[in-house]
Amino acid sequence: MLAFTVIPHFDLNTIPYAASPIMKSESMNFGIVLFKHGRILVKVALPKSGYVPGETICTNIEINNTSSKEVERVEMFLMEVSNFEGKCSEVRRTQFGHLDHVAKAHKRRVVTKATQKISMLANKTSQCTMRLPIPPIVPSFNICRIIHVDYKLEIKVLVTDVNSSLCLDIPVLIGTYPVQTSLLLAPMPINIPPVPEYLTPPQPTALPANITNEELDEDELLKLIVDRLEEVLQLDSDEEDFQEGEE
């Protein structure tokens, strides 16, 4: 069976919202009914939504700590979220000979991360800027129903002496051609729309080399990725067996 790697070329300049700033806020109350510690509000702002490997994500974080606890540190992660779906055939001793079923795999991995200690006292408001360089990674991928690759920027605010932490995530696009500087000079809008769970990636500007429209049939492509899908499922199974062995 032929194996190949699909890495589309995405020009972020073809996506209007790739150059747009993005903001999101989240709040959390700490403690329980008789032992309330107060509330923390976090606001996160990015100058744009689209990036390419080699760029740095600059994040402005504002923390309003109205709780009685101290904010210890802020952690930031670039998460890759991959979804695979494929039709697999299983040979079973039935009157039908074999049965087909759809196998799905969902993978989340940390691409890169950064940590910043802030030691923010109770009942204070503070701002910080965190920078996260983007390593070589595949771009956002959503050209067919069987392979999806999305990215999220996750912010975690950790508080001393509290088991839970405030978490906030913002979707970002990863492309192969960066946003032009001139597009970033536009003033930030006053009313920024709500942040979706994921941003729709751009469509590829050209088919991969040596693949024609006739060859890029979905059923044929599905067959080509079955091996990869089964490999991912096997990795998940091996990880679970390894964890059980450690316990």
PDB file of C-alpha atoms in Angstrom, residues 58-140:
ATOM      1  CA  CYS A  58       2.757  37.315  22.062  1.00  0.00           C
ATOM      2  CA  THR A  59      -0.030  37.105  24.608  1.00  0.00           C
ATOM      3  CA  ASN A  60      -1.195  39.949  26.826  1.00  0.00           C
ATOM      4  CA  ILE A  61      -2.738  38.606  30.034  1.00  0.00           C
ATOM      5  CA  GLU A  62      -4.618  40.698  32.586  1.00  0.00           C
ATOM      6  CA  ILE A  63      -5.457  39.131  35.950  1.00  0.00           C
ATOM      7  CA  ASN A  64      -7.896  40.658  38.414  1.00  0.00           C
ATOM      8  CA  ASN A  65      -7.421  38.796  41.676  1.00  0.00           C
ATOM      9  CA  THR A  66     -10.268  39.582  44.086  1.00  0.00           C
ATOM     10  CA  SER A  67      -9.701  36.383  46.038  1.00  0.00           C
ATOM     11  CA  SER A  68      -7.893  35.915  49.326  1.00  0.00           C
ATOM     12  CA  LYS A  69      -5.289  33.681  47.671  1.00  0.00           C
ATOM     13  CA  GLU A  70      -2.048  34.469  45.880  1.00  0.00           C
ATOM     14  CA  VAL A  71      -1.676  33.771  42.159  1.00  0.00           C
ATOM     15  CA  GLU A  72       1.505  31.728  41.856  1.00  0.00           C
ATOM     16  CA  ARG A  73       2.177  31.416  38.118  1.00  0.00           C
ATOM     17  CA  VAL A  74       0.723  31.363  34.626  1.00  0.00           C
ATOM     18  CA  GLU A  75       1.275  28.498  32.196  1.00  0.00           C
ATOM     19  CA  MET A  76       0.676  28.704  28.440  1.00  0.00           C
ATOM     20  CA  PHE A  77       0.449  25.743  26.053  1.00  0.00           C
ATOM     21  CA  LEU A  78       0.079  25.435  22.288  1.00  0.00           C
ATOM     22  CA  MET A  79      -2.080  22.340  21.835  1.00  0.00           C
ATOM     23  CA  GLU A  80      -2.447  20.300  18.658  1.00  0.00           C
ATOM     24  CA  VAL A  81      -5.828  18.577  18.351  1.00  0.00           C
ATOM     25  CA  SER A  82      -5.985  15.852  15.680  1.00  0.00           C
ATOM     26  CA  ASN A  83      -9.012  13.834  14.617  1.00  0.00           C
ATOM     27  CA  PHE A  84      -8.774  10.800  12.336  1.00  0.00           C
ATOM     28  CA  GLU A  85     -11.660   8.839  10.881  1.00  0.00           C
ATOM     29  CA  GLY A  86     -11.494   5.859   8.542  1.00  0.00           C
ATOM     30  CA  LYS A  87     -13.404   2.829   7.409  1.00  0.00           C
ATOM     31  CA  CYS A  88     -11.768  -0.413   8.496  1.00  0.00           C
ATOM     32  CA  SER A  89     -12.634  -3.948   7.421  1.00  0.00           C
ATOM     33  CA  GLU A  90     -12.630  -6.772   9.933  1.00  0.00           C
ATOM     34  CA  VAL A  91     -12.750 -10.376   8.794  1.00  0.00           C
ATOM     35  CA  ARG A  92     -15.289 -12.221  10.893  1.00  0.00           C
ATOM     36  CA  ARG A  93     -16.808 -15.660  10.579  1.00  0.00           C
ATOM     37  CA  THR A  94     -20.295 -14.556   9.651  1.00  0.00           C
ATOM     38  CA  GLN A  95     -22.577 -15.176   6.736  1.00  0.00           C
ATOM     39  CA  PHE A  96     -21.593 -11.753   5.425  1.00  0.00           C
ATOM     40  CA  GLY A  97     -17.895 -12.646   5.125  1.00  0.00           C
ATOM     41  CA  HIS A  98     -16.608  -9.353   6.557  1.00  0.00           C
ATOM     42  CA  LEU A  99     -17.948  -6.263   8.285  1.00  0.00           C
ATOM     43  CA  ASP A 100     -16.898  -2.646   7.848  1.00  0.00           C
ATOM     44  CA  HIS A 101     -16.837  -0.189  10.704  1.00  0.00           C
ATOM     45  CA  VAL A 102     -15.741   3.401  11.133  1.00  0.00           C
ATOM     46  CA  ALA A 103     -12.753   3.842  13.430  1.00  0.00           C
ATOM     47  CA  LYS A 104     -12.085   7.204  15.029  1.00  0.00           C
ATOM     48  CA  ALA A 105      -9.083   8.552  16.903  1.00  0.00           C
ATOM     49  CA  HIS A 106      -8.723  11.789  18.835  1.00  0.00           C
ATOM     50  CA  LYS A 107      -5.245  12.964  19.823  1.00  0.00           C
ATOM     51  CA  ARG A 108      -4.173  15.947  21.893  1.00  0.00           C
ATOM     52  CA  ARG A 109      -0.533  16.840  22.378  1.00  0.00           C
ATOM     53  CA  VAL A 110       1.441  19.754  23.755  1.00  0.00           C
ATOM     54  CA  VAL A 111       3.449  21.323  20.937  1.00  0.00           C
ATOM     55  CA  THR A 112       5.281  23.831  23.129  1.00  0.00           C
ATOM     56  CA  LYS A 113       4.758  25.575  26.453  1.00  0.00           C
ATOM     57  CA  ALA A 114       5.923  28.503  28.572  1.00  0.00           C
ATOM     58  CA  THR A 115       5.691  29.291  32.289  1.00  0.00           C
ATOM     59  CA  GLN A 116       5.881  32.644  34.043  1.00  0.00           C
ATOM     60  CA  LYS A 117       5.971  33.158  37.804  1.00  0.00           C
ATOM     61  CA  ILE A 118       4.116  36.275  38.899  1.00  0.00           C
ATOM     62  CA  SER A 119       3.552  35.937  42.695  1.00  0.00           C
ATOM     63  CA  MET A 120       0.491  38.164  42.570  1.00  0.00           C
ATOM     64  CA  LEU A 121      -0.903  39.031  45.997  1.00  0.00           C
ATOM     65  CA  ALA A 122      -4.563  38.845  46.963  1.00  0.00           C
ATOM     66  CA  ASN A 123      -6.914  41.655  45.903  1.00  0.00           C
ATOM     67  CA  LYS A 124      -4.572  42.944  43.207  1.00  0.00           C
ATOM     68  CA  THR A 125      -4.729  43.507  39.447  1.00  0.00           C
ATOM     69  CA  SER A 126      -1.752  42.848  37.229  1.00  0.00           C
ATOM     70  CA  GLN A 127      -0.764  42.448  33.577  1.00  0.00           C
ATOM     71  CA  CYS A 128       1.907  40.305  31.998  1.00  0.00           C
ATOM     72  CA  THR A 129       3.099  39.451  28.506  1.00  0.00           C
ATOM     73  CA  MET A 130       4.047  35.895  27.617  1.00  0.00           C
ATOM     74  CA  ARG A 131       5.837  34.805  24.456  1.00  0.00           C
ATOM     75  CA  LEU A 132       5.645  31.379  22.899  1.00  0.00           C
ATOM     76  CA  PRO A 133       7.870  30.564  19.861  1.00  0.00           C
ATOM     77  CA  ILE A 134       6.208  28.201  17.381  1.00  0.00           C
ATOM     78  CA  PRO A 135       8.334  25.185  16.374  1.00  0.00           C
ATOM     79  CA  PRO A 136       8.079  23.403  12.984  1.00  0.00           C
ATOM     80  CA  ILE A 137       4.577  21.861  12.888  1.00  0.00           C
ATOM     81  CA  VAL A 138       1.996  20.952  10.265  1.00  0.00           C
ATOM     82  CA  PRO A 139      -0.513  23.699   9.421  1.00  0.00           C
ATOM     83  CA  SER A 140      -4.170  23.663  10.393  1.00  0.00           C
TER      84      SER A 140
END
